Amino acid sequence: MKISFAEPDLPRSGAVVVGVWEEAVLTPAAGRLDEATGGAIGRALAAATRFKGKKDELLPIVGPAGLSVNRIVLAGLGKPDAANARSFQQLGGNLVAHLNGAGEAEATFAIDLAEDASMGQADAAAHLAFGARLRSYRFDKYKTKQKPEQKASLRRIAVTTPAPSAAERAYQPLSQTAAAVFFTRDLVSEPANVIYPESLAAHTEGLTDLGLVVEVLDEQKMHRLGMNALLGVAQGSARPPRVVVMEWRGAGGDRPNSTIAFIGKGVTFDTGGISIKPAAGMGDMKWDMAGSAVVIGLMQLLAARRAKVDAVGVVGLVENMPSGTAQRPGDIVTSMSGQTIEVLNTDAEGRLVLADALWYCQDRYKPRLMIDLATLTGAVIVALGHHRAGLFSNNDELADRLIEAGKAVGEEVWRLPLDDSYDRDIDSDAADVKNIGGGRAAGSIIGAQFLQRFVNDVPWAHLDIAGMAWSTKDTATVPKGATAFGVRLLDQFVAQHYEKA
């Protein structure tokens, strides 16, 4: 879908969208269109008594005689003082869904604001376009027999604004963000016969074109490093594991302990191993690598926008399968940290992968902070549903900054506790630690407590994104399917607090 910016003008074809504030107050563009159509906008508002211009309300009108457009869409903007970047992004996404449903091929978004609006004209136009771009995502590469009405119809959007050049400049970094989100969604959406440890690692090697330094650790290197927790998860699969390390030195790498580290769980398919999952819903486990995909997408974005920060991304990539060589419940492995782990449930495998990845990262890079992302537990969905990711941290400032960044971009997190009383539940009778607690209670907290044993005193946060990595329904800017939750959150987090001035 092509997006462009232009000076305000009466459209010549397709659909035209104009904004209406709450209480049916016309924006300047809506007023001009009302005059050009001999009062058609005003008559439509008078007839549609339930349309008040509230946020997310849409009122379509058939294009009137004398104007060469198919339809006019009145878009509710809500209260002027509540308009912000997120509201314009959501509007752009909702409009794309509406116009695709109507079969429109091109549209003009004329949502110019009054001079005294709380948001600038150029920024409003850019975020409107950004939301439209995010919602336009489709993963249909394997569909070979789609009917015309099942395909996206919208091909071109022109966003009109008195400052098109400024809007284009404001849109460029947002376009880079959208590209990283799409890249991440693609990785998560691919089936497990296409994305497996070796092939996912290969996808990262192309990021060197952006200036990232990429290193792939194979089994031999992992054995030499003592990554037996990660290797134990992988040993049941014919697919060999990989650890990928991605470095971005946007701040020059000249300050000690300045690196920000992101670590991702990449279980490219999770059967549960010997502790096998039920058949129903197991196909969803192709996206158990979403944490790693978010880290990969984030590193791509930091490089693409030349972020002035030193960052490293580490992803542990395995396939968890049952076989004659698979890890057994009751096995004890020695992790890279030297701590021994009693594996009582092979379906609690993500924490084993992360244990070695976290230790490797802090041992090699001595980062100022570490953030890991993982579809770690189903329990976090029981706790928070599909509206927020679980946040755990040993550092209050770090946790607060992640919460703030999540609110800013609409990828919200909720902090859950860590405490010694939970930690005691993973003490093992036979080893230093066991990979599950004594029962079903506090499953997400238990998983986080396990990870905390491998971070020492490094400021650290764990994001359990199991409820957020995949959506079963459309939202304004996220079509049903892979969400890329975390890419925008962490980019905002970096930009707001850690980029070198």
Short mmCIF file of C-alpha atoms in Angstrom, two decimals:
data_model
loop_
_atom_site.label_atom_id
_atom_site.label_comp_id
_atom_site.label_asym_id
_atom_site.label_seq_id
_atom_site.Cartn_x
_atom_site.Cartn_y
_atom_site.Cartn_z
CA MET A 1 0.00 0.00 0.00
CA LYS A 2 1.49 3.32 -1.11
CA ILE A 3 1.23 6.28 1.28
CA SER A 4 1.87 9.87 0.21
CA PHE A 5 1.33 13.38 1.58
CA ALA A 6 -0.17 16.29 -0.36
CA GLU A 7 -1.55 19.80 -0.07
CA PRO A 8 -5.26 20.07 0.77
CA ASP A 9 -7.42 19.81 -2.36
CA LEU A 10 -10.75 18.35 -3.40
CA PRO A 11 -10.18 14.67 -4.28
CA ARG A 12 -10.82 13.52 -7.82
CA SER A 13 -11.49 9.80 -7.26
CA GLY A 14 -11.79 6.98 -4.74
CA ALA A 15 -12.94 7.69 -1.22
CA VAL A 16 -12.38 10.78 0.89
CA VAL A 17 -12.22 10.84 4.69
CA VAL A 18 -12.81 13.99 6.72
CA GLY A 19 -12.79 14.47 10.47
CA VAL A 20 -15.58 15.48 12.81
CA TRP A 21 -14.96 16.45 16.43
CA GLU A 22 -17.29 15.38 19.21
CA GLU A 23 -20.69 17.12 19.16
CA ALA A 24 -20.54 17.07 15.35
CA VAL A 25 -18.05 19.95 15.03
CA LEU A 26 -16.51 19.93 11.56
CA THR A 27 -12.75 20.14 11.00
CA PRO A 28 -11.61 22.70 8.40
CA ALA A 29 -11.38 20.00 5.70
CA ALA A 30 -14.87 18.74 6.51
CA GLY A 31 -16.18 22.30 6.32
CA ARG A 32 -14.64 22.83 2.88
CA LEU A 33 -16.08 19.55 1.63
CA ASP A 34 -19.50 20.42 3.03
CA GLU A 35 -19.43 23.67 1.09
CA ALA A 36 -18.24 21.95 -2.11
CA THR A 37 -21.07 19.42 -1.90
CA GLY A 38 -23.81 21.93 -1.20
CA GLY A 39 -24.21 20.95 2.44
CA ALA A 40 -24.12 17.14 2.03
CA ILE A 41 -22.02 16.72 5.18
CA GLY A 42 -24.41 18.75 7.29
CA ARG A 43 -27.44 16.89 5.98
CA ALA A 44 -25.81 13.54 6.67
CA LEU A 45 -25.01 14.59 10.24
CA ALA A 46 -28.57 15.75 10.77
CA ALA A 47 -29.95 12.45 9.50
CA ALA A 48 -27.53 10.22 11.42
CA THR A 49 -28.71 11.07 14.91
CA ARG A 50 -26.48 8.47 16.57
CA PHE A 51 -23.25 9.76 15.04
CA LYS A 52 -21.78 12.37 17.38
CA GLY A 53 -18.16 12.50 16.26
CA LYS A 54 -16.95 10.39 19.15
CA LYS A 55 -13.61 8.65 18.87
CA ASP A 56 -13.70 5.60 16.54
CA GLU A 57 -17.15 6.43 15.09
CA LEU A 58 -17.33 6.22 11.28
CA LEU A 59 -20.20 7.44 9.09
CA PRO A 60 -19.99 6.53 5.37
CA ILE A 61 -21.88 8.58 2.78
CA VAL A 62 -22.33 7.77 -0.91
CA GLY A 63 -20.42 10.27 -3.04
CA PRO A 64 -22.85 13.05 -4.00
CA ALA A 65 -23.54 14.13 -7.56
CA GLY A 66 -21.05 16.67 -8.84
CA LEU A 67 -18.12 15.21 -6.88
CA SER A 68 -16.13 12.45 -8.57
CA VAL A 69 -15.56 10.28 -5.49
CA ASN A 70 -17.15 6.95 -4.60
CA ARG A 71 -17.85 7.75 -0.99
CA ILE A 72 -17.22 10.17 1.84
CA VAL A 73 -16.39 8.84 5.28
CA LEU A 74 -16.92 11.03 8.31
CA ALA A 75 -14.44 10.01 10.99
CA GLY A 76 -15.14 10.77 14.64
CA LEU A 77 -12.11 12.36 16.32
CA GLY A 78 -13.46 12.64 19.85
CA LYS A 79 -12.56 15.60 22.06
CA PRO A 80 -9.95 18.00 20.62
CA ASP A 81 -7.90 18.10 23.82
CA ALA A 82 -7.71 14.29 23.89
CA ALA A 83 -6.28 13.92 20.37
CA ASN A 84 -2.77 12.47 20.40
CA ALA A 85 -0.42 10.25 18.44
CA ARG A 86 -2.12 7.03 19.52
CA SER A 87 -5.62 8.25 18.68
CA PHE A 88 -4.53 9.22 15.15
CA GLN A 89 -2.75 5.88 14.71
CA GLN A 90 -5.90 4.04 15.74
CA LEU A 91 -7.97 6.15 13.37
CA GLY A 92 -5.64 5.37 10.47
CA GLY A 93 -5.87 1.66 11.20
CA ASN A 94 -9.66 1.68 11.52
CA LEU A 95 -9.99 3.55 8.25
CA VAL A 96 -7.88 1.01 6.38
CA ALA A 97 -10.05 -1.82 7.71
CA HIS A 98 -13.25 0.06 6.79
CA LEU A 99 -12.12 0.96 3.28
CA ASN A 100 -10.82 -2.53 2.54
CA GLY A 101 -14.20 -3.85 3.65
CA ALA A 102 -15.86 -1.46 1.22
CA GLY A 103 -13.58 -2.53 -1.64
CA GLU A 104 -11.99 0.90 -2.18
CA ALA A 105 -8.72 1.02 -4.10
CA GLU A 106 -7.64 4.56 -3.23
CA ALA A 107 -8.50 7.11 -0.59
CA THR A 108 -7.72 10.62 0.54
CA PHE A 109 -7.43 11.25 4.27
CA ALA A 110 -8.19 14.94 4.82
CA ILE A 111 -7.98 15.19 8.60
CA ASP A 112 -6.42 18.63 8.92
CA LEU A 113 -6.67 20.30 12.31
CA ALA A 114 -7.38 23.80 13.49
CA GLU A 115 -4.35 25.99 14.12
CA ASP A 116 -4.87 25.86 17.91
CA ALA A 117 -5.11 22.04 18.09
CA SER A 118 -3.06 20.28 20.77
CA MET A 119 -1.18 18.31 18.10
CA GLY A 120 0.69 19.71 15.11
CA GLN A 121 -0.63 19.24 11.59
CA ALA A 122 2.43 17.38 10.34
CA ASP A 123 2.60 15.02 13.32
CA ALA A 124 -1.11 14.25 13.11
CA ALA A 125 -0.81 13.39 9.42
CA ALA A 126 2.29 11.24 10.02
CA HIS A 127 0.69 9.23 12.81
CA LEU A 128 -2.51 8.81 10.81
CA ALA A 129 -0.42 7.32 8.01
CA PHE A 130 1.56 5.19 10.48
CA GLY A 131 -1.60 3.63 11.88
CA ALA A 132 -2.85 2.93 8.37
CA ARG A 133 0.44 1.26 7.50
CA LEU A 134 0.42 -0.93 10.62
CA ARG A 135 -3.11 -2.17 9.93
CA SER A 136 -2.35 -2.92 6.29
CA TYR A 137 -0.16 -5.89 7.26
CA ARG A 138 -1.24 -9.25 5.87
CA PHE A 139 0.44 -12.65 6.00
CA ASP A 140 -1.15 -14.45 3.08
CA LYS A 141 1.86 -15.72 1.12
CA TYR A 142 0.63 -19.32 1.34
CA LYS A 143 -2.93 -18.60 0.15
CA THR A 144 -3.36 -19.63 -3.48
CA LYS A 145 -7.14 -19.47 -3.94
CA GLN A 146 -8.41 -16.18 -2.51
CA LYS A 147 -11.59 -14.66 -3.87
CA PRO A 148 -11.31 -10.99 -4.91
CA GLU A 149 -13.35 -9.88 -1.90
CA GLN A 150 -10.91 -11.67 0.41
CA LYS A 151 -7.96 -9.67 -0.82
CA ALA A 152 -6.94 -6.21 0.35
CA SER A 153 -8.31 -3.68 -2.10
CA LEU A 154 -6.73 -0.47 -0.81
CA ARG A 155 -3.63 0.35 -2.83
CA ARG A 156 -3.03 4.08 -2.33
CA ILE A 157 -3.63 6.60 0.43
CA ALA A 158 -2.96 10.31 0.14
CA VAL A 159 -2.90 12.19 3.44
CA THR A 160 -3.55 15.88 2.88
CA THR A 161 -2.03 18.47 5.17
CA PRO A 162 -0.95 22.11 4.90
CA ALA A 163 2.61 20.91 5.61
CA PRO A 164 3.17 17.81 3.42
CA SER A 165 6.98 18.04 3.47
CA ALA A 166 7.05 18.24 7.27
CA ALA A 167 4.59 15.34 7.47
CA GLU A 168 6.82 13.26 5.20
CA ARG A 169 9.81 13.97 7.44
CA ALA A 170 7.81 13.04 10.54
CA TYR A 171 6.62 9.86 8.87
CA GLN A 172 10.04 8.51 7.84
CA PRO A 173 11.12 7.19 11.27
CA LEU A 174 7.61 5.80 11.77
CA SER A 175 7.91 4.01 8.43
CA GLN A 176 11.15 2.40 9.66
CA THR A 177 9.32 1.26 12.77
CA ALA A 178 6.54 -0.23 10.66
CA ALA A 179 9.11 -2.11 8.56
CA ALA A 180 10.65 -3.62 11.70
CA VAL A 181 7.21 -4.56 13.03
CA PHE A 182 6.34 -6.24 9.72
CA PHE A 183 9.67 -8.12 9.69
CA THR A 184 8.96 -9.37 13.21
CA ARG A 185 5.38 -10.36 12.37
CA ASP A 186 6.61 -12.27 9.33
CA LEU A 187 9.10 -14.27 11.41
CA VAL A 188 6.46 -15.17 14.01
CA SER A 189 3.85 -16.03 11.37
CA GLU A 190 5.98 -18.50 9.42
CA PRO A 191 5.33 -22.20 10.10
CA ALA A 192 7.89 -24.27 11.98
CA ASN A 193 8.94 -26.17 8.86
CA VAL A 194 10.14 -22.83 7.46
CA ILE A 195 11.43 -21.12 10.62
CA TYR A 196 13.67 -23.38 12.71
CA PRO A 197 16.92 -22.57 14.54
CA GLU A 198 19.20 -22.65 11.50
CA SER A 199 16.85 -20.75 9.19
CA LEU A 200 15.98 -18.13 11.80
CA ALA A 201 19.68 -17.58 12.41
CA ALA A 202 20.14 -17.16 8.66
CA HIS A 203 17.52 -14.38 8.65
CA THR A 204 19.64 -12.41 11.09
CA GLU A 205 22.77 -12.60 8.96
CA GLY A 206 21.19 -10.28 6.39
CA LEU A 207 21.05 -7.55 9.02
CA THR A 208 24.77 -6.95 8.56
CA ASP A 209 23.78 -4.77 5.58
CA LEU A 210 22.40 -2.27 8.13
CA GLY A 211 25.65 -2.20 10.08
CA LEU A 212 24.90 -4.83 12.71
CA VAL A 213 27.66 -7.25 13.67
CA VAL A 214 26.09 -10.71 13.72
CA GLU A 215 27.66 -13.84 15.18
CA VAL A 216 26.06 -17.29 15.17
CA LEU A 217 27.14 -19.87 17.75
CA ASP A 218 26.74 -23.49 16.70
CA GLU A 219 26.49 -26.60 18.88
CA GLN A 220 30.25 -27.03 19.18
CA LYS A 221 30.71 -23.48 20.45
CA MET A 222 27.84 -23.90 22.88
CA HIS A 223 29.33 -27.13 24.22
CA ARG A 224 32.66 -25.40 24.78
CA LEU A 225 30.89 -22.58 26.63
CA GLY A 226 28.98 -25.05 28.82
CA MET A 227 25.48 -24.09 27.67
CA ASN A 228 24.07 -27.40 28.80
CA ALA A 229 20.70 -26.00 29.90
CA LEU A 230 19.98 -24.76 26.37
CA LEU A 231 21.50 -27.83 24.73
CA GLY A 232 19.38 -30.12 26.90
CA VAL A 233 16.20 -28.59 25.47
CA ALA A 234 17.47 -29.04 21.92
CA GLN A 235 18.76 -32.60 22.17
CA GLY A 236 15.47 -34.25 21.22
CA SER A 237 15.26 -32.52 17.84
CA ALA A 238 16.90 -33.27 14.52
CA ARG A 239 17.23 -29.49 14.13
CA PRO A 240 20.47 -28.29 15.77
CA PRO A 241 20.26 -25.25 18.08
CA ARG A 242 21.81 -21.85 17.51
CA VAL A 243 22.60 -18.78 19.58
CA VAL A 244 22.67 -15.53 17.63
CA VAL A 245 24.46 -12.43 18.90
CA MET A 246 23.71 -9.07 17.25
CA GLU A 247 25.71 -5.95 18.13
CA TRP A 248 24.88 -2.32 17.35
CA ARG A 249 27.46 0.28 18.32
CA GLY A 250 25.56 3.48 17.62
CA ALA A 251 27.17 5.34 20.52
CA GLY A 252 30.67 4.34 19.49
CA GLY A 253 31.22 1.64 22.08
CA ASP A 254 33.64 3.96 23.90
CA ARG A 255 32.03 3.84 27.33
CA PRO A 256 32.49 0.84 29.64
CA ASN A 257 29.34 -0.88 30.87
CA SER A 258 27.20 1.22 28.52
CA THR A 259 25.66 -1.63 26.52
CA ILE A 260 21.95 -2.28 26.79
CA ALA A 261 21.16 -5.96 26.29
CA PHE A 262 18.05 -7.65 24.95
CA ILE A 263 17.65 -11.42 25.23
CA GLY A 264 14.96 -13.46 23.47
CA LYS A 265 13.53 -16.94 23.87
CA GLY A 266 13.48 -18.64 20.47
CA VAL A 267 11.76 -22.02 20.76
CA THR A 268 10.84 -22.35 17.10
CA PHE A 269 8.41 -25.14 17.90
CA ASP A 270 7.44 -26.40 21.33
CA THR A 271 5.82 -29.81 21.65
CA GLY A 272 6.63 -29.80 25.36
CA GLY A 273 9.19 -32.55 24.79
CA ILE A 274 8.64 -35.71 26.84
CA SER A 275 6.20 -33.69 28.98
CA ILE A 276 4.21 -33.39 25.79
CA LYS A 277 1.43 -30.87 25.31
CA PRO A 278 -2.15 -31.84 24.36
CA ALA A 279 -2.78 -32.01 20.62
CA ALA A 280 -5.43 -29.26 20.69
CA GLY A 281 -3.77 -25.93 20.03
CA MET A 282 -0.26 -27.32 19.63
CA GLY A 283 -0.04 -25.72 16.20
CA ASP A 284 0.08 -22.37 17.95
CA MET A 285 3.49 -23.28 19.29
CA LYS A 286 5.13 -22.10 16.08
CA TRP A 287 5.09 -18.68 17.74
CA ASP A 288 6.94 -19.79 20.87
CA MET A 289 9.91 -18.01 19.30
CA ALA A 290 8.19 -14.60 19.43
CA GLY A 291 10.55 -13.25 22.08
CA SER A 292 13.54 -13.88 19.83
CA ALA A 293 11.73 -12.35 16.84
CA VAL A 294 11.05 -9.17 18.81
CA VAL A 295 14.73 -8.89 19.74
CA ILE A 296 15.72 -9.41 16.10
CA GLY A 297 13.18 -6.84 14.91
CA LEU A 298 14.29 -4.35 17.54
CA MET A 299 17.94 -4.69 16.57
CA GLN A 300 16.98 -4.16 12.93
CA LEU A 301 15.12 -0.99 13.89
CA LEU A 302 17.93 0.43 16.03
CA ALA A 303 20.33 -0.06 13.13
CA ALA A 304 17.92 1.25 10.50
CA ARG A 305 17.34 4.50 12.35
CA ARG A 306 21.00 4.78 13.39
CA ALA A 307 20.13 4.88 17.08
CA LYS A 308 22.81 6.54 19.19
CA VAL A 309 23.08 3.69 21.64
CA ASP A 310 25.25 0.64 22.20
CA ALA A 311 22.98 -2.41 22.18
CA VAL A 312 23.33 -6.14 21.92
CA GLY A 313 20.66 -8.73 21.14
CA VAL A 314 21.12 -12.38 22.11
CA VAL A 315 18.62 -15.03 21.06
CA GLY A 316 18.67 -18.71 21.98
CA LEU A 317 17.12 -20.80 19.21
CA VAL A 318 15.98 -24.40 19.78
CA GLU A 319 13.25 -26.81 18.79
CA ASN A 320 11.71 -28.78 21.70
CA MET A 321 10.78 -32.26 20.46
CA PRO A 322 10.15 -35.72 21.96
CA SER A 323 12.41 -38.49 20.69
CA GLY A 324 14.76 -41.21 21.84
CA THR A 325 17.40 -38.57 22.49
CA ALA A 326 15.13 -36.08 24.24
CA GLN A 327 15.71 -34.75 27.71
CA ARG A 328 13.79 -36.67 30.39
CA PRO A 329 11.91 -35.35 33.42
CA GLY A 330 14.29 -35.77 36.33
CA ASP A 331 17.46 -35.09 34.34
CA ILE A 332 20.02 -32.77 35.93
CA VAL A 333 22.07 -30.42 33.75
CA THR A 334 24.89 -28.02 34.56
CA SER A 335 24.18 -24.58 33.15
CA MET A 336 26.78 -22.16 31.81
CA SER A 337 26.69 -20.39 35.18
CA GLY A 338 27.81 -23.57 36.91
CA GLN A 339 24.49 -23.93 38.68
CA THR A 340 22.88 -27.35 38.36
CA ILE A 341 19.24 -27.59 37.28
CA GLU A 342 16.84 -30.44 37.94
CA VAL A 343 14.50 -30.59 34.95
CA LEU A 344 11.21 -31.86 36.36
CA ASN A 345 9.10 -30.74 33.41
CA THR A 346 10.49 -30.57 29.89
CA ASP A 347 7.66 -28.21 28.91
CA ALA A 348 9.19 -25.54 31.18
CA GLU A 349 11.95 -25.24 28.61
CA GLY A 350 12.07 -21.54 27.78
CA ARG A 351 13.60 -20.69 31.14
CA LEU A 352 16.38 -23.22 30.48
CA VAL A 353 17.19 -21.53 27.17
CA LEU A 354 17.17 -18.10 28.76
CA ALA A 355 19.28 -19.19 31.73
CA ASP A 356 22.28 -19.80 29.49
CA ALA A 357 21.55 -16.85 27.18
CA LEU A 358 21.30 -14.42 30.13
CA TRP A 359 24.51 -15.71 31.68
CA TYR A 360 26.40 -15.61 28.39
CA CYS A 361 25.24 -12.05 27.74
CA GLN A 362 26.28 -10.65 31.12
CA ASP A 363 29.54 -12.60 31.16
CA ARG A 364 30.63 -11.36 27.74
CA TYR A 365 29.24 -7.82 27.59
CA LYS A 366 28.94 -6.61 31.22
CA PRO A 367 25.79 -4.68 30.22
CA ARG A 368 24.30 -1.78 32.17
CA LEU A 369 20.95 -3.59 32.03
CA MET A 370 19.31 -6.66 30.53
CA ILE A 371 15.73 -7.15 29.31
CA ASP A 372 14.50 -10.56 28.24
CA LEU A 373 11.34 -11.33 26.31
CA ALA A 374 9.67 -14.71 26.25
CA THR A 375 6.38 -16.46 25.70
CA LEU A 376 7.26 -18.09 28.98
CA THR A 377 4.05 -19.15 30.74
CA GLY A 378 0.40 -19.77 30.08
CA ALA A 379 -0.14 -18.62 33.65
CA VAL A 380 0.45 -14.99 32.66
CA ILE A 381 -2.58 -15.23 30.37
CA VAL A 382 -4.67 -16.42 33.31
CA ALA A 383 -3.42 -13.44 35.31
CA LEU A 384 -3.54 -10.65 32.71
CA GLY A 385 -5.44 -11.96 29.71
CA HIS A 386 -4.48 -10.53 26.33
CA HIS A 387 -4.30 -6.88 27.31
CA ARG A 388 -0.92 -6.56 29.05
CA ALA A 389 2.36 -8.43 29.24
CA GLY A 390 3.75 -9.49 32.59
CA LEU A 391 6.71 -7.46 33.85
CA PHE A 392 9.16 -8.65 36.47
CA SER A 393 12.24 -6.72 37.53
CA ASN A 394 14.92 -6.40 40.19
CA ASN A 395 15.16 -2.64 39.56
CA ASP A 396 12.38 -0.13 40.21
CA GLU A 397 13.68 2.56 37.83
CA LEU A 398 13.98 0.08 34.99
CA ALA A 399 10.46 -1.24 35.64
CA ASP A 400 8.98 2.27 35.77
CA ARG A 401 10.63 3.22 32.47
CA LEU A 402 9.25 0.12 30.75
CA ILE A 403 5.76 0.83 32.07
CA GLU A 404 6.01 4.42 30.83
CA ALA A 405 7.23 3.37 27.37
CA GLY A 406 4.46 0.78 27.07
CA LYS A 407 1.78 3.35 27.80
CA ALA A 408 3.24 5.76 25.25
CA VAL A 409 3.00 3.31 22.34
CA GLY A 410 0.03 1.20 23.42
CA GLU A 411 2.03 -1.92 24.34
CA GLU A 412 1.27 -2.00 28.03
CA VAL A 413 2.86 -4.10 30.76
CA TRP A 414 1.87 -4.85 34.34
CA ARG A 415 4.43 -5.42 37.06
CA LEU A 416 4.16 -8.60 39.12
CA PRO A 417 6.17 -9.41 42.25
CA LEU A 418 9.44 -11.18 42.88
CA ASP A 419 10.14 -12.34 46.41
CA ASP A 420 12.23 -14.81 48.42
CA SER A 421 9.09 -16.64 49.48
CA TYR A 422 8.46 -17.57 45.85
CA ASP A 423 12.12 -18.30 45.23
CA ARG A 424 12.22 -20.99 47.88
CA ASP A 425 9.64 -22.92 45.88
CA ILE A 426 12.27 -23.77 43.24
CA ASP A 427 14.91 -25.08 45.63
CA SER A 428 15.70 -28.65 44.54
CA ASP A 429 16.46 -31.64 46.75
CA ALA A 430 18.86 -33.00 44.14
CA ALA A 431 20.37 -29.92 42.45
CA ASP A 432 20.82 -26.18 42.95
CA VAL A 433 17.45 -25.33 41.42
CA LYS A 434 14.50 -27.07 39.79
CA ASN A 435 12.74 -25.70 36.74
CA ILE A 436 9.19 -25.75 38.16
CA GLY A 437 7.62 -25.09 41.55
CA GLY A 438 5.77 -27.48 43.75
CA GLY A 439 2.32 -26.90 42.29
CA ARG A 440 0.34 -24.80 39.82
CA ALA A 441 0.25 -21.61 41.89
CA ALA A 442 2.07 -18.42 40.77
CA GLY A 443 3.39 -20.03 37.61
CA SER A 444 4.56 -16.81 35.96
CA ILE A 445 6.29 -15.61 39.12
CA ILE A 446 8.03 -18.97 39.54
CA GLY A 447 9.35 -18.72 35.97
CA ALA A 448 10.68 -15.22 36.65
CA GLN A 449 12.24 -16.29 39.95
CA PHE A 450 14.08 -19.04 38.09
CA LEU A 451 15.49 -16.53 35.58
CA GLN A 452 16.55 -14.16 38.33
CA ARG A 453 18.99 -16.78 39.60
CA PHE A 454 21.00 -16.25 36.41
CA VAL A 455 21.27 -12.44 36.33
CA ASN A 456 23.33 -11.71 39.46
CA ASP A 457 23.04 -8.02 40.37
CA VAL A 458 22.66 -6.69 36.82
CA PRO A 459 19.56 -4.44 36.51
CA TRP A 460 17.17 -6.80 34.74
CA ALA A 461 13.60 -7.03 33.54
CA HIS A 462 11.67 -10.01 32.23
CA LEU A 463 8.69 -9.53 29.92
CA ASP A 464 6.38 -12.53 29.73
CA ILE A 465 4.61 -11.88 26.42
CA ALA A 466 2.73 -15.18 26.15
CA GLY A 467 -0.63 -13.39 26.10
CA MET A 468 0.48 -10.66 23.70
CA ALA A 469 2.58 -12.31 20.99
CA TRP A 470 -0.42 -13.51 18.96
CA SER A 471 -3.90 -12.05 18.62
CA THR A 472 -7.04 -13.98 17.75
CA LYS A 473 -8.91 -10.84 16.69
CA ASP A 474 -8.23 -7.59 14.87
CA THR A 475 -7.49 -4.38 16.72
CA ALA A 476 -7.02 -0.91 15.27
CA THR A 477 -3.36 -1.27 14.31
CA VAL A 478 -2.79 -5.01 14.79
CA PRO A 479 -4.51 -7.43 12.40
CA LYS A 480 -5.32 -10.89 13.72
CA GLY A 481 -2.15 -12.98 14.02
CA ALA A 482 1.41 -12.09 15.02
CA THR A 483 1.58 -8.77 16.86
CA ALA A 484 5.31 -7.96 17.19
CA PHE A 485 4.48 -6.80 20.72
CA GLY A 486 7.60 -5.34 22.28
CA VAL A 487 9.34 -3.85 19.25
CA ARG A 488 7.75 -0.42 19.64
CA LEU A 489 7.82 -0.57 23.42
CA LEU A 490 11.55 -1.22 23.60
CA ASP A 491 12.41 1.24 20.84
CA GLN A 492 10.51 3.94 22.75
CA PHE A 493 12.29 2.86 25.94
CA VAL A 494 15.70 3.21 24.28
CA ALA A 495 14.92 6.51 22.54
CA GLN A 496 13.50 8.16 25.64
CA HIS A 497 16.15 7.18 28.17
CA TYR A 498 19.34 5.74 26.72
CA GLU A 499 20.32 7.34 23.44
CA LYS A 500 23.47 9.41 23.45
CA ALA A 501 22.70 13.11 22.97
#
